[in-house]
Every structure is written in structure tokens, then in C-alpha cells.
Amino acid sequence: MSIKRVLSGIQPTSDSFHLGNYLGALKQWVALQDGHDAFYCIVDLHALTMETEPALMRKRTLASAAQLIALGISTDKSTLFVQSQVPQHNQLGWLMECMAGFGEANRMTQFKDKSSKTGADSVRVGLFTYPMLQAADILLYQADLVPVGEDQRQHIELTRDLAGRFNTRYGQTFTIPDGYILKTAAKINDLQEPTAKMSKSSGSAAGVIEILDSPEVNAKKIKSSMTDTGSEVRFNEKEKPGISNLLTIHSALSGATIAALENEFAGKGYGDFKGVVADVVVEYLAPIRSRALELLEDEKHLIDLLHKGAAKARTVAAGTLETAYKNLGTVA
Ligand code: ATP
Ligand code: LTN
């Protein structure tokens, strides 16, 4: 059995990834590099579907790369690259737009959600065609598996439909990918609003643990996280959303089970528990942050690593695009 190909992407839309991104998605990326042929893409072209600022775009793209490497993506094991450095994404993106029906694209809930927030007049056409570019990201690499969060299920289904339609109409061209949606991936909530997910766009600054924040800031955020009623450290998302969230975080980072943690903190108060969670988080994130900051100090080296990834990605992508064009009957 040949080794499976994995592809995933993340938008460079924040100065730092947060703990939710790491525990919900990026930790899986790191795990999948072993035993798979992994391609990981910083999807800067997708980020253009919302308002961007050039200096921030550059800074965030490099910060994303540095963090991915710092948290364990190895540029020897995996192919890590920036989407805009591989022009085949746009080229296959167009072919996918020509395969997709308008009604089909119009049913994408991410588009409906994001466009209703932006308002119909300022929504960009690129936000509408976003899923077809995402399909191209995946199909160019003949990916077998696509690790993503539950929110991306519909886009993966669309990708499968478009690939199948193309193959049926023009001959075998693309591998039909499977989504790799982990039910067990931790869902991390906002520290101040523990019933809402930790999120870079809608979260409160005090409720989001950023990988690039200083240990002091992150420890303080945990210690001043929302306090539930009662005094017992118990997992109960309805009655104790704040403590349950902290238990999830501790467990995901330390590997201890929730039950073991409940035992360990039996008879102790919220204050003691928060102090320990703060230590666990800081101890885990501090080396990742230092490594990321170190990588950002040598921009040239970081950019070289990304160029190396893009060169490898272009070779694979060019092969798929050539087959697609040939099967479509274009004159070479
Ligand atoms: P936005 O606020 O713009 O929606 P986000 O902070 O939710 O952004 P995304 O860029 O949408 O982050 O997500 C990147 C990856 O991180 C996705 O695979 C998503 O499922 C995962 N993720 C994001 N937030 C969380 C969270 N709170 N818990 C677990 N996983 C998360
Ligand atoms: N839409 C995804 C990001 C994304 C992606 C991809 C994920 C763009 N291209 C290809 C997997 C495969 C998101 O918003 N998380």
C-alpha cells in the first residue's frame, strides 16, 4: 500500500495562532506528517477575500510559517509552502469554477455566514469563488486525506463532487479526497465567554490564548478567566463551562485524563486549579514561542525554507495541471 498524501491549509489572517487553532487543527497536522506525505499550505490568496493590508499580509504570512515550524511541522518531512508562490492554484481554480454550478456554490454556508456579516454590497466575488480555489488546493496534490475542522465539511464535499464530475466528463484526472475530521479534536472555548469558541475574529482579547503572546500575558489570562458558580473542579459544560474548558486545555496539553484531573483537584479551589493550568499552558507554549521568534529573526532563512517547499509543490501541481489541460483538449 502506498503512503497516503495529506493536504491542508490555513489562512494567515492573524498575528498569532491561538490555542484553539493548535489543539483543534495544527496538532493533527504535526501528527500526520509521520506515516503520510504531507503538504501544508499557507493560503494567502484565500486571505484576500477579506480586506487586507500589505504590511500585515507579509508579517502574518511569515509569522504563520514560523509558528507552524515551531510547533512541530518539519520542513524535511512535510512540504510547507505559501499558496501564492504556486501559480497552478489559480490556474486550476479557474477550471474548478467552470465545473461548479452557480446554485451549488451559492449553497456554501461559509459564504452565507461571512457575506451576511460583511453586507451584500461589500462582499467580494472572491469570497463566493473561495471554495473552488480550495478545491484546487486539494486536487492539485492528488490528496487522499484533508484534515480540517467540522466547519469545512461542506467544502470537502464540494471538492469531491467537482473532482468526480471532472473525472467522469474528461477522464481520470484527480484523486477523490476524504475529509479527515477528528471528532476527538479538542474544541477550545473563549476564556472570558466559555460558551463561545476561542476565535481570532470574534473572541475577546482577554479570552484568547495566543501562541506568540508572552508567558506572563497568557498566565494572567488563565488566572483571570471567567469563574463559574460553585467551587468544585468538575467537568460539566452546562453548569461549569469555564472550568470544563480549562480541564479540556490541561488534558489536551498534559495528556492527563479529565477524570484524573478531577481527582487531583478534589477538595481544592478554582484558584489553585487555574494556577496549575496557567503553568501547564506556559510551560507548553513558551518553547514554541521562543522558537517562532527566533525563526522570525532570520527572515531570509525562513523565506528560503518556504521557497524550497514551493519548488516541490510546483512540481507536483504542474503535473496535475498538465493532465487536466490535456484531458480538456487544450492545445499544448
Ligand atoms: P475566525 O475567527 O476568523 O473564524 P478562527 O480563529 O476560528 O478564525 P480559522 O482560521 O477559521 O480560526 O481556523 C483554523 C483551524 O483552527 C480550523 O481547522 C478550525 O477548525 C480550527 N479552530 C479554530 N478555532 C478553534 C477552536 N476554538 N477550537 C478548536 N479548533 C479551532
Ligand atoms: N477554508 C479553510 C482553509 C483552507 C483549506 C484549504 C483547508 C484553504 N484551502 C485546503 C484544507 C485544504 C478554512 O477556513 N479553515
Coordinates of C-alpha atoms and ligand atoms in Angstrom, one line a residue:
M1 CA 0.0 0.0 0.0
S2 CA 1.4 3.3 -1.0
I3 CA 1.8 6.1 1.5
K4 CA -1.2 8.4 1.7
R5 CA -1.0 12.1 0.6
V6 CA -2.3 14.7 3.1
L7 CA -3.1 18.3 2.3
S8 CA -4.3 21.1 4.5
G9 CA -4.3 24.9 4.5
I10 CA -4.6 27.8 7.0
Q11 CA -5.2 31.4 6.3
P12 CA -2.6 34.0 7.5
T13 CA -5.3 36.2 9.0
S14 CA -4.0 36.8 12.5
D15 CA -0.8 38.0 14.1
S16 CA -0.7 34.7 16.1
F17 CA -2.4 31.4 16.0
H18 CA -4.4 30.7 19.2
L19 CA -4.7 27.6 21.4
G20 CA -7.9 26.6 19.6
N21 CA -6.1 26.5 16.2
Y22 CA -3.4 24.4 17.7
L23 CA -5.4 21.9 19.7
G24 CA -8.3 21.7 17.1
A25 CA -6.2 21.5 14.0
L26 CA -2.5 22.1 13.9
K27 CA -1.6 19.3 16.4
Q28 CA -3.2 16.9 13.9
W29 CA -1.0 18.4 11.1
V30 CA 2.0 17.6 13.2
A31 CA 0.9 14.0 13.9
L32 CA 0.0 13.3 10.3
Q33 CA 3.5 14.1 9.0
D34 CA 4.6 10.7 10.3
G35 CA 3.4 8.0 8.0
H36 CA 2.0 10.3 5.4
D37 CA 3.3 12.5 2.6
A38 CA 2.1 15.8 3.9
F39 CA 1.6 19.1 2.1
Y40 CA 0.8 22.1 4.2
C41 CA -0.2 25.4 2.6
I42 CA -0.4 29.0 4.0
V43 CA -3.4 30.1 1.9
D44 CA -2.6 33.8 1.5
L45 CA -4.8 34.1 -1.7
H46 CA -7.8 32.9 0.3
A47 CA -7.0 35.7 2.9
L48 CA -7.5 38.3 0.1
T49 CA -11.2 37.6 0.1
M50 CA -11.5 39.9 3.1
E51 CA -9.9 43.4 3.5
T52 CA -6.1 43.1 3.9
E53 CA -3.2 45.5 4.5
P54 CA 0.1 44.8 2.6
A55 CA 2.5 45.1 5.5
L56 CA 0.2 42.9 7.7
M57 CA -0.2 40.3 5.0
R58 CA 3.6 39.9 4.8
K59 CA 4.1 39.9 8.5
R60 CA 1.3 37.4 9.1
T61 CA 2.4 35.0 6.3
L62 CA 5.9 34.8 7.8
A63 CA 4.5 34.6 11.4
S64 CA 2.3 31.7 10.3
A65 CA 5.3 29.8 8.7
A66 CA 7.4 30.4 11.8
Q67 CA 4.7 29.2 14.1
L68 CA 4.0 26.1 12.1
I69 CA 7.6 25.1 12.1
A70 CA 8.0 26.0 15.8
L71 CA 5.0 23.8 16.8
G72 CA 6.4 20.8 15.0
I73 CA 5.9 20.9 11.2
S74 CA 9.3 19.7 9.9
T75 CA 10.3 21.1 6.5
D76 CA 12.2 17.9 5.9
K77 CA 9.2 15.6 6.5
S78 CA 6.5 17.9 5.1
T79 CA 6.2 20.2 2.2
L80 CA 5.4 23.6 3.7
F81 CA 4.6 26.4 1.3
V82 CA 2.8 29.7 0.5
Q83 CA -0.1 29.4 -1.9
S84 CA 0.7 32.5 -4.0
Q85 CA 4.1 31.0 -4.8
V86 CA 2.5 28.2 -6.7
P87 CA 0.6 29.7 -9.7
Q88 CA -1.1 26.4 -10.5
H89 CA -3.6 27.1 -7.7
N90 CA -5.1 30.0 -9.6
Q91 CA -5.0 28.1 -12.8
L92 CA -6.8 25.0 -11.5
G93 CA -9.1 27.3 -9.5
W94 CA -10.5 28.6 -12.8
L95 CA -11.1 25.1 -14.1
M96 CA -13.0 24.3 -10.9
E97 CA -15.1 27.5 -11.3
C98 CA -16.0 26.2 -14.7
M99 CA -17.0 22.9 -13.3
A100 CA -19.1 24.3 -10.4
G101 CA -22.8 25.3 -10.7
F102 CA -23.8 28.7 -9.5
G103 CA -26.5 27.3 -7.3
E104 CA -24.1 24.7 -5.9
A105 CA -21.7 27.5 -4.9
N106 CA -24.5 29.6 -3.6
R107 CA -25.3 26.9 -1.0
M108 CA -22.0 27.1 0.8
T109 CA -22.7 28.1 4.3
Q110 CA -19.3 29.7 5.0
F111 CA -20.1 32.2 2.2
K112 CA -23.5 32.8 3.5
D113 CA -22.2 33.4 7.1
K114 CA -19.3 35.6 6.1
S115 CA -21.2 37.6 3.5
S116 CA -24.1 38.3 5.8
K117 CA -21.5 39.8 8.3
T118 CA -19.9 41.9 5.6
G119 CA -23.1 43.1 3.9
A120 CA -24.1 42.3 0.4
D121 CA -22.6 45.5 -1.2
S122 CA -19.1 45.0 0.0
V123 CA -18.8 41.2 -0.4
R124 CA -16.2 40.3 -2.9
V125 CA -16.6 37.9 -5.8
G126 CA -13.5 36.1 -4.4
L127 CA -15.4 35.2 -1.3
F128 CA -18.0 33.5 -3.5
T129 CA -15.4 31.6 -5.5
Y130 CA -13.3 30.7 -2.4
P131 CA -14.5 27.0 -2.3
M132 CA -13.4 26.4 -5.9
L133 CA -9.9 27.7 -5.1
Q134 CA -9.9 25.5 -2.0
A135 CA -10.9 22.5 -4.3
A136 CA -7.9 23.3 -6.5
D137 CA -5.6 23.5 -3.4
I138 CA -6.6 19.9 -2.6
L139 CA -6.9 18.3 -6.1
L140 CA -3.6 19.7 -7.4
Y141 CA -1.7 17.4 -5.0
Q142 CA -3.9 14.3 -5.5
A143 CA -4.5 14.4 -1.8
D144 CA -6.1 11.3 -0.2
L145 CA -6.8 13.0 3.2
V146 CA -7.7 16.5 4.2
P147 CA -7.5 17.3 7.9
V148 CA -9.9 20.1 8.7
G149 CA -12.4 21.2 11.3
E150 CA -16.1 20.3 11.1
D151 CA -16.9 23.7 9.6
Q152 CA -15.1 22.7 6.4
R153 CA -17.0 19.5 5.8
Q154 CA -19.2 21.2 3.1
H155 CA -16.2 22.5 1.2
I156 CA -14.6 19.0 1.2
E157 CA -17.9 17.5 -0.2
L158 CA -17.9 20.1 -2.9
T159 CA -14.3 19.3 -3.8
R160 CA -15.2 15.6 -4.1
D161 CA -18.2 16.4 -6.3
L162 CA -16.1 18.7 -8.6
A163 CA -13.3 16.1 -8.9
G164 CA -15.8 13.3 -9.6
R165 CA -17.6 15.4 -12.2
F166 CA -14.3 16.3 -14.0
N167 CA -13.1 12.7 -13.9
T168 CA -16.4 11.4 -15.4
R169 CA -16.6 14.0 -18.1
Y170 CA -12.9 14.3 -19.1
G171 CA -11.3 11.1 -17.9
Q172 CA -9.4 10.1 -14.7
T173 CA -7.6 13.2 -13.6
F174 CA -8.0 13.7 -9.8
T175 CA -7.9 11.6 -6.7
I176 CA -11.2 11.9 -4.8
P177 CA -10.1 13.1 -1.3
D178 CA -11.6 12.2 2.0
G179 CA -12.1 14.7 4.8
Y180 CA -10.2 13.8 8.0
I181 CA -12.4 15.4 10.5
L182 CA -11.5 14.4 14.0
K183 CA -14.4 14.1 16.4
T184 CA -12.0 13.9 19.2
A185 CA -10.1 17.1 18.4
A186 CA -10.4 19.4 21.3
K187 CA -12.8 22.3 20.8
I188 CA -11.4 25.2 22.9
N189 CA -13.6 28.0 24.1
D190 CA -13.0 31.7 24.9
L191 CA -11.7 32.1 28.4
Q192 CA -14.0 35.1 29.2
E193 CA -17.0 33.7 27.3
P194 CA -16.6 30.0 27.7
T195 CA -19.8 29.1 25.8
A196 CA -18.3 30.5 22.6
K197 CA -15.3 29.1 20.7
M198 CA -11.9 30.7 21.0
S199 CA -11.7 32.7 17.8
K200 CA -9.4 35.3 16.4
S201 CA -12.1 37.3 14.8
S202 CA -14.9 37.2 17.4
G203 CA -13.1 36.5 20.6
S204 CA -12.3 39.0 23.3
A205 CA -8.6 39.8 23.6
A206 CA -8.6 38.5 27.2
G207 CA -10.3 35.3 26.2
V208 CA -7.8 34.1 23.5
I209 CA -4.5 32.4 24.3
E210 CA -2.1 33.4 21.5
I211 CA 0.9 31.3 20.8
L212 CA 3.1 34.4 20.3
D213 CA 1.9 36.2 23.5
S214 CA 4.4 36.4 26.4
P215 CA 4.2 33.7 29.1
E216 CA 3.2 36.5 31.6
V217 CA 0.3 37.7 29.5
N218 CA -1.0 34.1 28.9
A219 CA -0.7 33.1 32.6
K220 CA -2.6 36.2 33.6
K221 CA -5.4 35.5 31.1
I222 CA -5.8 32.0 32.5
K223 CA -5.7 33.2 36.1
S224 CA -8.4 35.8 35.4
S225 CA -10.5 33.6 33.2
M226 CA -14.3 33.6 33.9
T227 CA -15.2 32.0 37.2
D228 CA -18.1 29.6 37.3
T229 CA -20.5 29.3 40.2
G230 CA -19.7 26.6 42.8
S231 CA -16.3 25.7 44.0
E232 CA -15.6 22.1 42.8
V233 CA -13.3 21.3 39.9
R234 CA -15.6 19.1 37.8
F235 CA -16.2 18.7 34.1
N236 CA -19.8 19.9 33.4
E237 CA -20.1 22.0 30.3
K238 CA -23.6 23.3 31.1
E239 CA -23.0 24.2 34.8
K240 CA -19.3 24.9 34.7
P241 CA -18.3 26.0 31.2
G242 CA -15.2 27.9 32.3
I243 CA -13.7 25.1 34.5
S244 CA -14.7 22.5 31.8
N245 CA -12.8 24.5 29.2
L246 CA -9.7 24.7 31.5
L247 CA -9.9 21.0 32.1
T248 CA -10.0 20.3 28.4
I249 CA -7.0 22.6 27.9
H250 CA -5.0 20.9 30.7
S251 CA -5.9 17.5 29.5
A252 CA -5.0 18.2 25.8
L253 CA -1.6 19.6 26.7
S254 CA -0.6 17.4 29.6
G255 CA -2.1 14.1 28.4
A256 CA -3.8 13.5 31.8
T257 CA -7.4 12.4 31.6
I258 CA -10.2 14.6 32.7
A259 CA -11.1 12.1 35.4
A260 CA -7.5 12.0 36.8
L261 CA -7.5 15.8 36.9
E262 CA -10.9 15.9 38.7
N263 CA -9.3 13.5 41.3
E264 CA -6.2 15.5 41.6
F265 CA -8.1 18.7 42.3
A266 CA -10.7 17.2 44.6
G267 CA -11.1 19.5 47.6
K268 CA -9.0 22.3 46.1
G269 CA -10.5 25.5 44.9
Y270 CA -10.7 27.2 41.5
G271 CA -7.8 29.5 42.3
D272 CA -5.3 26.6 42.8
F273 CA -6.6 24.9 39.7
K274 CA -6.2 28.0 37.5
G275 CA -2.7 28.5 38.8
V276 CA -1.8 24.9 37.7
V277 CA -3.4 25.3 34.3
A278 CA -1.5 28.6 33.8
D279 CA 1.7 26.7 34.5
V280 CA 0.9 23.9 32.1
V281 CA 0.0 26.3 29.3
V282 CA 3.1 28.5 29.8
E283 CA 5.4 25.5 30.0
Y284 CA 4.0 24.1 26.8
L285 CA 3.8 27.3 24.8
A286 CA 7.0 29.1 25.9
P287 CA 9.5 27.0 23.9
I288 CA 7.2 27.1 20.9
R289 CA 7.0 30.9 21.1
S290 CA 10.8 31.3 21.6
R291 CA 11.5 29.1 18.6
A292 CA 9.0 31.0 16.4
L293 CA 10.5 34.4 17.4
E294 CA 14.0 33.0 16.7
L295 CA 12.9 31.9 13.2
L296 CA 11.3 35.3 12.6
E297 CA 14.7 37.0 13.4
D298 CA 16.3 35.3 10.4
E299 CA 13.7 36.2 7.7
K300 CA 16.0 35.1 4.8
H301 CA 16.4 31.6 6.2
L302 CA 12.6 31.3 6.8
I303 CA 11.8 32.5 3.2
D304 CA 14.4 30.1 1.8
L305 CA 12.6 27.2 3.6
L306 CA 9.3 28.4 2.1
H307 CA 10.9 28.6 -1.4
K308 CA 12.1 25.1 -1.1
G309 CA 8.6 23.9 -0.2
A310 CA 7.1 25.9 -3.1
A311 CA 9.5 24.4 -5.6
K312 CA 8.5 20.9 -4.6
A313 CA 4.8 21.9 -4.6
R314 CA 5.1 23.4 -8.1
T315 CA 6.5 20.2 -9.5
V316 CA 3.6 18.1 -8.2
A317 CA 1.0 20.8 -9.1
A318 CA 2.3 21.3 -12.6
G319 CA 2.0 17.5 -13.3
T320 CA -1.7 17.5 -12.3
L321 CA -2.5 20.7 -14.2
E322 CA -0.9 19.4 -17.3
T323 CA -3.0 16.2 -17.2
A324 CA -6.1 18.3 -16.6
Y325 CA -5.4 20.6 -19.6
K326 CA -4.6 17.6 -21.8
N327 CA -7.8 15.9 -20.8
L328 CA -9.8 19.0 -21.5
G329 CA -8.4 19.1 -25.0
T330 CA -6.4 22.3 -24.8
V331 CA -3.5 22.6 -27.4
A332 CA -0.2 22.3 -25.7
Ligands
ATP1 P1 -12.2 33.0 12.6 O1 -12.4 33.7 13.9 O2 -11.7 34.0 11.5 O3 -13.2 32.1 12.2 P2 -10.6 31.0 13.8 O4 -9.9 31.6 14.9 O5 -11.9 30.3 14.1 O6 -10.9 32.1 12.8 P3 -9.7 29.5 11.5 O7 -8.6 30.2 10.7 O8 -11.1 29.5 11.0 O9 -9.7 30.1 13.0 O10 -9.3 28.0 11.8 C1 -8.1 27.4 11.6 C2 -8.3 26.0 12.1 O11 -8.4 26.0 13.5 C3 -9.6 25.3 11.6 O12 -9.3 24.0 11.2 C4 -10.5 25.3 12.8 O13 -11.4 24.2 12.8 C5 -9.5 25.3 14.0 N1 -10.1 26.1 15.1 C6 -10.3 27.4 15.2 N2 -10.8 27.8 16.4 C7 -10.9 26.6 17.2 C8 -11.3 26.4 18.5 N3 -11.7 27.3 19.3 N4 -11.2 25.1 18.9 C9 -10.8 24.1 18.1 N5 -10.4 24.3 16.9 C10 -10.4 25.5 16.4
LTN2 N1 -11.1 27.1 4.1 C1 -10.1 26.6 5.1 C2 -8.7 26.9 4.8 C3 -8.3 26.2 3.5 C4 -8.0 24.8 3.4 C5 -7.6 24.6 2.0 C6 -8.2 23.7 4.3 C7 -8.0 26.8 2.3 N2 -7.6 25.8 1.4 C8 -7.3 23.3 1.5 C9 -7.9 22.4 3.8 C10 -7.5 22.3 2.4 C11 -10.5 27.2 6.5 O1 -11.1 28.2 6.5 N3 -10.1 26.6 7.6

